[in-house]
C-alpha cells in the first residue's frame, strides 16, 4: 500500500508519500481499499500539531474516507468483503488502504455515491447534531450560517432548509454567496463587503436570527451574537478564523439567549445511539435528495499539497476530495 506519512508534524510540506507493507486486519478490524478521502479542517491542524488530538508518530493523516471492504479480521460480524463503506476518525485516510475497527465502519445504503460518502458524515453529522439536537431547530425559524460555503457551513445550509427554516448564508465573497444560493440559502450576506449587523437587521426585519451556526469564530462572532433574536441559540462549532472569541456576559442576558457548545466527536463517542439516529435521518434525507455534498474538486491522492493549500487559502466550496 501507499500512504502520506507524517513523522514530523510541522505542516503539509513534511508529509512523505511512502510505500508500506499492506497490513492484515487485527481480529476486530477490516481492511478498506480507499476510494476517496475528503479534507476536513482538522486534517490541516493535525499535520501542524495544532489539533486537540495528537496522534502518535508516525501517522497517516486523513479523518474521513470511503471505500470497499477488502479483508476481515477473525472476530468481525455483520460486514463482508466487497461492502461499500465510509468511516471517520482522526487518521488513516490519505492512503490507498487502511485497517479500521469494524465498529467505526458505516455500511452505505444502496445508491449512496462513494464520492459523496467520502465527504458526508463529518460535516453533515456535525451540522445535524448542532442544528437539530443542540439548537432544537423549529420549522419557520431563521438560521444564520457563518462560513456558509465551507464544509460544515454548506452542510448546515442544506440541513436547515431540510428542517423547514429560512436560511441566511454569510460568506466572504460574491462567488461564495452565489454558491450558497445554489445550495438553497434564501438570502446571503457578503461578509467581505457588508456590515453584518446592518445586513442582518434588513434581512430579519430587525428581529435577528433565531439560531446562529458558527464554525468560524474570529471577529464576526460578537457582531453576530449582538444581532441574535430573543431566545436565540448561538452554536459554537469551530474557530477556522483562528482567534477564539470572548463575549461580554451581559449579551446573553439581554437577549435571553443561549451559547451552545457543539463537540460532535465526543457526541459520537458518548452517545452512540443518538449518533446512529442522526446518521439514519441524514441517510434518509440523502435518499430523498434533500442533502448532498457539493464536491469542490476531485484531486488525485498525490496532489495533497494542492488540496491543503486550497483549504488554507479559503478557496474550498463544499467538500474537496482526494481520490485513488
Ligand atoms: N465542534 C465540532 O464538533 C466540529 C466538527 C467539525 C468541524 N469543526 C470545526 O469547524 C470549523 C470549520 O470546518 P470546515 O471543515 O467547515 O472548514 P472549511 O471547509 O475550511 O470552512 C471554514 C470556513 O471558515 C471561513 N474562514 C474564515 N477565516 C478563515 C481562515 N483564516 N482560514 C480558513 N477558513 C476561514 C471560510 O469561510 P469564509 O471565506 O466565507 O469566511 C471557510 O470557508 C473548523 O474549525 C473545524 O475544526 C468542529
Short mmCIF file of C-alpha atoms and ligand atoms in Angstrom, two decimals:
data_model
loop_
_atom_site.label_atom_id
_atom_site.label_comp_id
_atom_site.label_asym_id
_atom_site.label_seq_id
_atom_site.Cartn_x
_atom_site.Cartn_y
_atom_site.Cartn_z
CA UNK A 1 0.00 0.00 0.00
CA UNK A 2 0.98 3.64 -0.26
CA UNK A 3 0.27 6.44 2.18
CA UNK A 4 1.12 10.01 3.06
CA UNK A 5 3.22 9.60 6.21
CA UNK A 6 3.64 12.28 8.87
CA UNK A 7 6.70 11.73 11.08
CA UNK A 8 7.37 15.43 11.70
CA UNK A 9 4.17 17.42 12.33
CA UNK A 10 5.36 20.82 11.16
CA UNK A 11 2.95 21.11 8.22
CA UNK A 12 1.96 19.52 4.94
CA UNK A 13 5.41 20.10 3.42
CA UNK A 14 6.85 17.40 5.72
CA UNK A 15 4.44 14.66 4.55
CA UNK A 16 6.08 11.84 2.58
CA UNK A 17 4.35 9.54 0.04
CA UNK A 18 5.60 6.18 1.29
CA UNK A 19 5.45 2.54 0.27
CA UNK A 20 4.34 0.45 3.28
CA UNK A 21 3.55 -3.24 3.79
CA UNK A 22 -0.18 -3.81 3.25
CA UNK A 23 -1.41 -4.63 6.77
CA UNK A 24 -3.51 -7.65 7.72
CA UNK A 25 -6.54 -6.53 9.77
CA UNK A 26 -6.46 -7.25 13.53
CA UNK A 27 -9.27 -9.56 14.77
CA UNK A 28 -11.70 -6.62 15.31
CA UNK A 29 -10.70 -4.73 12.16
CA UNK A 30 -11.46 -4.63 8.45
CA UNK A 31 -9.09 -3.54 5.69
CA UNK A 32 -10.59 -0.96 3.34
CA UNK A 33 -9.42 -0.27 -0.20
CA UNK A 34 -9.83 3.50 -0.11
CA UNK A 35 -11.83 5.07 -2.93
CA UNK A 36 -11.62 8.70 -1.77
CA UNK A 37 -10.81 10.76 1.31
CA UNK A 38 -12.14 14.24 1.98
CA UNK A 39 -10.22 17.08 3.53
CA UNK A 40 -11.68 18.36 6.79
CA UNK A 41 -10.35 21.40 8.63
CA UNK A 42 -8.94 19.27 11.50
CA UNK A 43 -6.73 17.46 8.92
CA UNK A 44 -4.99 20.80 8.42
CA UNK A 45 -4.46 21.23 12.17
CA UNK A 46 -3.37 17.59 12.79
CA UNK A 47 -0.32 17.78 10.50
CA UNK A 48 0.66 21.09 12.17
CA UNK A 49 0.42 19.56 15.68
CA UNK A 50 -2.35 22.09 16.48
CA UNK A 51 -5.34 19.75 16.79
CA UNK A 52 -6.70 18.70 20.19
CA UNK A 53 -5.96 15.02 19.35
CA UNK A 54 -2.25 14.40 18.76
CA UNK A 55 -1.75 11.00 17.06
CA UNK A 56 1.45 9.10 17.92
CA UNK A 57 4.17 9.43 15.25
CA UNK A 58 4.40 8.39 12.54
CA UNK A 59 0.77 8.60 11.39
CA UNK A 60 -1.17 8.77 8.15
CA UNK A 61 -3.46 11.85 8.16
CA UNK A 62 -6.99 11.76 6.73
CA UNK A 63 -10.01 11.74 9.06
CA UNK A 64 -12.78 10.66 6.66
CA UNK A 65 -12.86 8.28 3.73
CA UNK A 66 -14.94 5.85 1.73
CA UNK A 67 -14.08 2.58 0.01
CA UNK A 68 -14.67 -1.13 -0.23
CA UNK A 69 -14.05 -3.82 2.40
CA UNK A 70 -11.15 -5.95 1.19
CA UNK A 71 -10.33 -8.22 4.18
CA UNK A 72 -11.94 -9.04 7.54
CA UNK A 73 -10.48 -9.77 10.98
CA UNK A 74 -11.49 -13.09 12.58
CA UNK A 75 -13.97 -11.53 15.04
CA UNK A 76 -15.80 -9.23 12.62
CA UNK A 77 -19.51 -9.89 12.14
CA UNK A 78 -22.06 -8.04 10.00
CA UNK A 79 -19.64 -6.91 7.28
CA UNK A 80 -18.34 -8.80 4.23
CA UNK A 81 -15.70 -8.41 1.55
CA UNK A 82 -16.98 -6.07 -1.16
CA UNK A 83 -19.20 -3.98 1.14
CA UNK A 84 -19.21 -0.26 0.30
CA UNK A 85 -18.42 1.69 3.46
CA UNK A 86 -17.34 5.02 4.92
CA UNK A 87 -15.53 5.82 8.15
CA UNK A 88 -14.49 8.75 10.29
CA UNK A 89 -11.70 9.04 12.84
CA UNK A 90 -8.57 11.10 13.15
CA UNK A 91 -6.09 9.33 10.84
CA UNK A 92 -5.61 6.83 8.01
CA UNK A 93 -7.45 8.30 5.01
CA UNK A 94 -4.70 9.77 2.84
CA UNK A 95 -3.57 6.38 1.57
CA UNK A 96 -4.57 3.57 -0.75
CA UNK A 97 -5.60 1.22 2.10
CA UNK A 98 -6.41 1.40 5.81
CA UNK A 99 -7.26 -1.04 8.61
CA UNK A 100 -10.12 0.26 10.74
CA UNK A 101 -12.04 -1.07 13.72
CA UNK A 102 -15.24 -2.65 12.40
CA UNK A 103 -17.26 -0.69 14.99
CA UNK A 104 -16.19 2.56 13.30
CA UNK A 105 -17.30 1.44 9.84
CA UNK A 106 -20.58 2.74 8.37
CA UNK A 107 -22.04 0.46 5.71
CA UNK A 108 -23.54 2.62 2.96
CA UNK A 109 -27.17 2.34 1.93
CA UNK A 110 -27.75 1.28 -1.70
CA UNK A 111 -27.48 4.27 -4.03
CA UNK A 112 -25.15 6.26 -1.76
CA UNK A 113 -22.37 7.50 -4.03
CA UNK A 114 -18.82 6.64 -2.88
CA UNK A 115 -17.58 10.18 -3.65
CA UNK A 116 -20.39 11.70 -1.58
CA UNK A 117 -19.73 9.19 1.21
CA UNK A 118 -16.10 10.36 1.48
CA UNK A 119 -17.31 13.86 2.40
CA UNK A 120 -20.53 13.33 4.30
CA UNK A 121 -20.60 12.09 7.90
CA UNK A 122 -18.08 14.53 9.39
CA UNK A 123 -19.65 17.78 8.23
CA UNK A 124 -23.29 16.72 7.86
CA UNK A 125 -23.10 14.84 11.17
CA UNK A 126 -21.68 17.92 12.90
CA UNK A 127 -24.25 20.32 11.44
CA UNK A 128 -27.15 17.93 12.10
CA UNK A 129 -26.10 17.44 15.74
CA UNK A 130 -25.64 21.21 16.08
CA UNK A 131 -28.88 22.42 14.49
CA UNK A 132 -31.35 19.64 15.19
CA UNK A 133 -30.10 18.28 18.51
CA UNK A 134 -28.25 21.10 20.27
CA UNK A 135 -30.28 24.08 18.96
CA UNK A 136 -33.62 22.22 18.79
CA UNK A 137 -34.34 23.96 15.49
CA UNK A 138 -38.03 24.57 14.81
CA UNK A 139 -39.82 24.85 11.45
CA UNK A 140 -40.25 28.50 10.41
CA UNK A 141 -37.27 29.82 12.39
CA UNK A 142 -34.49 31.85 10.80
CA UNK A 143 -30.94 30.46 10.79
CA UNK A 144 -27.75 32.41 10.12
CA UNK A 145 -24.88 30.21 8.89
CA UNK A 146 -21.40 31.76 9.09
CA UNK A 147 -18.67 30.36 6.80
CA UNK A 148 -21.61 29.01 4.82
CA UNK A 149 -19.60 27.93 1.77
CA UNK A 150 -17.24 25.71 3.79
CA UNK A 151 -17.69 22.04 4.65
CA UNK A 152 -19.63 22.43 7.91
CA UNK A 153 -21.34 25.59 6.65
CA UNK A 154 -22.61 24.16 3.35
CA UNK A 155 -23.96 21.11 5.20
CA UNK A 156 -25.68 23.43 7.69
CA UNK A 157 -27.37 25.38 4.88
CA UNK A 158 -28.88 22.18 3.41
CA UNK A 159 -29.84 20.72 6.80
CA UNK A 160 -31.52 23.93 7.95
CA UNK A 161 -33.51 24.02 4.70
CA UNK A 162 -34.43 20.34 5.08
CA UNK A 163 -35.74 21.22 8.56
CA UNK A 164 -38.09 23.84 7.12
CA UNK A 165 -36.30 27.00 8.23
CA UNK A 166 -35.30 30.22 6.49
CA UNK A 167 -31.54 30.38 5.88
CA UNK A 168 -29.27 33.40 5.69
CA UNK A 169 -25.82 32.35 4.44
CA UNK A 170 -22.88 34.58 5.36
CA UNK A 171 -19.63 34.12 3.49
CA UNK A 172 -16.66 36.20 2.41
CA UNK A 173 -17.18 36.95 -1.29
CA UNK A 174 -19.78 37.15 -4.06
CA UNK A 175 -18.80 33.85 -5.71
CA UNK A 176 -19.29 32.02 -2.42
CA UNK A 177 -22.62 33.83 -1.89
CA UNK A 178 -23.81 32.58 -5.28
CA UNK A 179 -22.64 29.06 -4.38
CA UNK A 180 -24.73 29.26 -1.17
CA UNK A 181 -27.85 30.34 -3.06
CA UNK A 182 -27.27 27.24 -5.22
CA UNK A 183 -27.31 25.16 -2.03
CA UNK A 184 -30.73 26.57 -1.17
CA UNK A 185 -29.96 29.61 1.01
CA UNK A 186 -32.84 32.12 0.98
CA UNK A 187 -30.52 35.11 1.21
CA UNK A 188 -26.82 35.81 1.56
CA UNK A 189 -24.51 38.32 3.22
CA UNK A 190 -21.06 39.06 1.79
CA UNK A 191 -19.02 39.46 4.99
CA UNK A 192 -16.05 40.72 2.98
CA UNK A 193 -18.09 43.79 1.99
CA UNK A 194 -21.30 44.21 4.00
CA UNK A 195 -21.76 45.28 7.61
CA UNK A 196 -23.03 42.08 9.22
CA UNK A 197 -25.27 43.77 11.81
CA UNK A 198 -26.91 46.11 9.31
CA UNK A 199 -27.41 43.31 6.80
CA UNK A 200 -28.99 41.05 9.45
CA UNK A 201 -31.33 43.83 10.58
CA UNK A 202 -32.51 44.25 6.97
CA UNK A 203 -32.83 40.51 6.34
CA UNK A 204 -34.88 39.83 9.51
CA UNK A 205 -36.99 43.00 9.87
CA UNK A 206 -34.89 43.93 12.88
CA UNK A 207 -35.70 40.72 14.78
CA UNK A 208 -32.40 38.88 14.26
CA UNK A 209 -31.75 35.21 13.53
CA UNK A 210 -33.15 32.60 15.96
CA UNK A 211 -30.17 30.31 15.53
CA UNK A 212 -26.59 31.15 14.56
CA UNK A 213 -24.33 28.37 13.34
CA UNK A 214 -20.68 29.40 13.75
CA UNK A 215 -17.79 27.21 12.56
CA UNK A 216 -15.57 30.30 12.02
CA UNK A 217 -15.20 32.31 15.26
CA UNK A 218 -12.94 35.35 14.97
CA UNK A 219 -14.08 38.94 14.77
CA UNK A 220 -17.58 38.33 13.33
CA UNK A 221 -18.76 36.29 16.31
CA UNK A 222 -19.56 39.17 18.68
CA UNK A 223 -21.31 41.17 15.94
CA UNK A 224 -23.37 38.10 15.08
CA UNK A 225 -24.28 37.47 18.73
CA UNK A 226 -25.33 41.10 19.19
CA UNK A 227 -27.82 40.55 16.34
CA UNK A 228 -29.38 37.34 17.68
CA UNK A 229 -33.16 37.17 18.32
CA UNK A 230 -34.82 36.92 21.73
CA UNK A 231 -34.35 33.32 23.00
CA UNK A 232 -31.76 32.78 20.26
CA UNK A 233 -29.25 29.91 20.26
CA UNK A 234 -25.64 30.54 19.22
CA UNK A 235 -23.88 27.35 18.14
CA UNK A 236 -20.13 27.36 18.91
CA UNK A 237 -18.72 24.85 16.40
CA UNK A 238 -15.22 25.93 15.44
CA UNK A 239 -12.60 28.62 15.05
CA UNK A 240 -11.47 28.38 11.42
CA UNK A 241 -10.56 32.09 11.50
CA UNK A 242 -8.06 31.46 14.33
CA UNK A 243 -8.89 33.64 17.35
CA UNK A 244 -11.33 32.23 19.92
CA UNK A 245 -13.93 34.94 20.57
CA UNK A 246 -14.64 36.27 24.05
CA UNK A 247 -18.12 37.59 24.74
CA UNK A 248 -19.35 40.06 27.41
CA UNK A 249 -21.74 38.06 29.64
CA UNK A 250 -24.41 40.77 29.61
CA UNK A 251 -25.18 39.97 25.96
CA UNK A 252 -26.80 36.54 26.51
CA UNK A 253 -28.68 38.03 29.49
CA UNK A 254 -30.11 40.89 27.44
CA UNK A 255 -31.35 38.56 24.70
CA UNK A 256 -32.47 35.67 26.92
CA UNK A 257 -30.15 33.78 24.54
CA UNK A 258 -28.00 30.67 24.88
CA UNK A 259 -24.44 29.95 23.85
CA UNK A 260 -24.46 26.28 22.92
CA UNK A 261 -21.28 24.20 22.59
CA UNK A 262 -21.07 21.58 19.87
CA UNK A 263 -18.48 18.76 20.08
CA UNK A 264 -19.54 16.20 17.52
CA UNK A 265 -16.58 13.82 18.08
CA UNK A 266 -17.49 13.39 21.74
CA UNK A 267 -21.20 13.15 20.86
CA UNK A 268 -20.32 10.17 18.61
CA UNK A 269 -18.28 8.54 21.39
CA UNK A 270 -20.59 9.29 24.34
CA UNK A 271 -23.99 8.91 22.66
CA UNK A 272 -23.63 6.17 20.02
CA UNK A 273 -27.38 5.50 19.84
CA UNK A 274 -28.23 9.17 19.25
CA UNK A 275 -25.42 9.33 16.68
CA UNK A 276 -26.88 6.36 14.77
CA UNK A 277 -30.32 8.05 14.79
CA UNK A 278 -28.81 11.28 13.49
CA UNK A 279 -26.99 9.41 10.71
CA UNK A 280 -30.16 7.46 9.81
CA UNK A 281 -32.07 10.73 9.38
CA UNK A 282 -29.27 12.13 7.22
CA UNK A 283 -29.14 8.98 5.06
CA UNK A 284 -32.93 9.31 4.63
CA UNK A 285 -32.60 12.97 3.60
CA UNK A 286 -29.82 11.98 1.16
CA UNK A 287 -32.10 9.35 -0.42
CA UNK A 288 -34.84 11.99 -0.77
CA UNK A 289 -32.39 14.43 -2.41
CA UNK A 290 -32.65 16.96 0.45
CA UNK A 291 -28.93 16.87 1.27
CA UNK A 292 -25.94 16.08 -0.94
CA UNK A 293 -22.33 17.20 -0.56
CA UNK A 294 -21.26 19.71 -3.17
CA UNK A 295 -17.89 18.47 -4.43
CA UNK A 296 -15.49 21.41 -4.83
CA UNK A 297 -12.88 19.33 -6.65
CA UNK A 298 -11.65 15.75 -7.03
CA UNK A 299 -7.85 15.77 -6.90
CA UNK A 300 -5.61 12.70 -7.20
CA UNK A 301 -4.32 11.39 -3.85
CA UNK A 302 -0.84 12.54 -4.96
CA UNK A 303 -1.98 16.21 -5.03
CA UNK A 304 -2.15 16.56 -1.25
CA UNK A 305 -0.13 19.81 -1.19
CA UNK A 306 -2.57 21.44 -3.61
CA UNK A 307 -5.53 20.21 -1.55
CA UNK A 308 -4.19 21.60 1.73
CA UNK A 309 -3.26 24.91 0.07
CA UNK A 310 -6.81 25.28 -1.29
CA UNK A 311 -8.29 24.78 2.16
CA UNK A 312 -5.79 27.04 3.95
CA UNK A 313 -6.49 29.86 1.48
CA UNK A 314 -10.30 29.60 1.96
CA UNK A 315 -10.91 28.57 -1.63
CA UNK A 316 -12.82 25.33 -0.95
CA UNK A 317 -16.56 25.48 -1.62
CA UNK A 318 -18.25 22.43 -0.15
CA UNK A 319 -16.00 19.36 0.03
CA UNK A 320 -12.62 18.66 -1.51
CA UNK A 321 -11.80 15.01 -2.31
CA UNK A 322 -8.51 13.16 -2.76
CA UNK A 323 -9.20 10.17 -4.97
CA UNK A 324 -7.22 6.96 -5.61
N1 LIG B 1 -17.23 21.24 17.00
C1 LIG B 1 -17.19 20.18 16.23
O1 LIG B 1 -17.64 19.10 16.60
C2 LIG B 1 -16.59 20.31 14.85
C3 LIG B 1 -16.78 19.33 13.88
C4 LIG B 1 -16.26 19.54 12.59
C5 LIG B 1 -15.53 20.70 12.31
N2 LIG B 1 -15.34 21.61 13.31
C6 LIG B 1 -14.61 22.86 13.07
O2 LIG B 1 -15.37 23.67 12.20
C7 LIG B 1 -14.51 24.57 11.51
C8 LIG B 1 -14.85 24.55 10.03
O3 LIG B 1 -14.52 23.29 9.45
P1 LIG B 1 -14.79 23.03 7.89
O4 LIG B 1 -14.39 21.62 7.63
O5 LIG B 1 -16.13 23.51 7.54
O6 LIG B 1 -13.70 24.02 7.24
P2 LIG B 1 -13.73 24.74 5.81
O7 LIG B 1 -14.48 23.90 4.83
O8 LIG B 1 -12.33 25.13 5.50
O9 LIG B 1 -14.61 26.07 6.08
C9 LIG B 1 -14.18 27.02 7.00
C10 LIG B 1 -14.70 28.41 6.60
O10 LIG B 1 -14.22 29.32 7.57
C11 LIG B 1 -14.03 30.60 6.98
N3 LIG B 1 -12.75 31.18 7.39
C12 LIG B 1 -12.61 32.42 7.94
N4 LIG B 1 -11.34 32.67 8.22
C13 LIG B 1 -10.62 31.61 7.82
C14 LIG B 1 -9.24 31.30 7.84
N5 LIG B 1 -8.34 32.15 8.34
N6 LIG B 1 -8.84 30.09 7.36
C15 LIG B 1 -9.73 29.22 6.87
N7 LIG B 1 -11.08 29.45 6.84
C16 LIG B 1 -11.52 30.66 7.31
C17 LIG B 1 -14.09 30.39 5.46
O11 LIG B 1 -15.33 30.94 5.06
P3 LIG B 1 -15.43 32.46 4.53
O12 LIG B 1 -14.37 32.62 3.47
O13 LIG B 1 -16.80 32.52 3.98
O14 LIG B 1 -15.21 33.32 5.73
C18 LIG B 1 -14.14 28.88 5.27
O15 LIG B 1 -14.99 28.54 4.19
C19 LIG B 1 -13.09 24.13 11.85
O16 LIG B 1 -12.57 24.97 12.88
C20 LIG B 1 -13.26 22.72 12.39
O17 LIG B 1 -12.22 22.34 13.27
C21 LIG B 1 -15.85 21.44 14.56
#
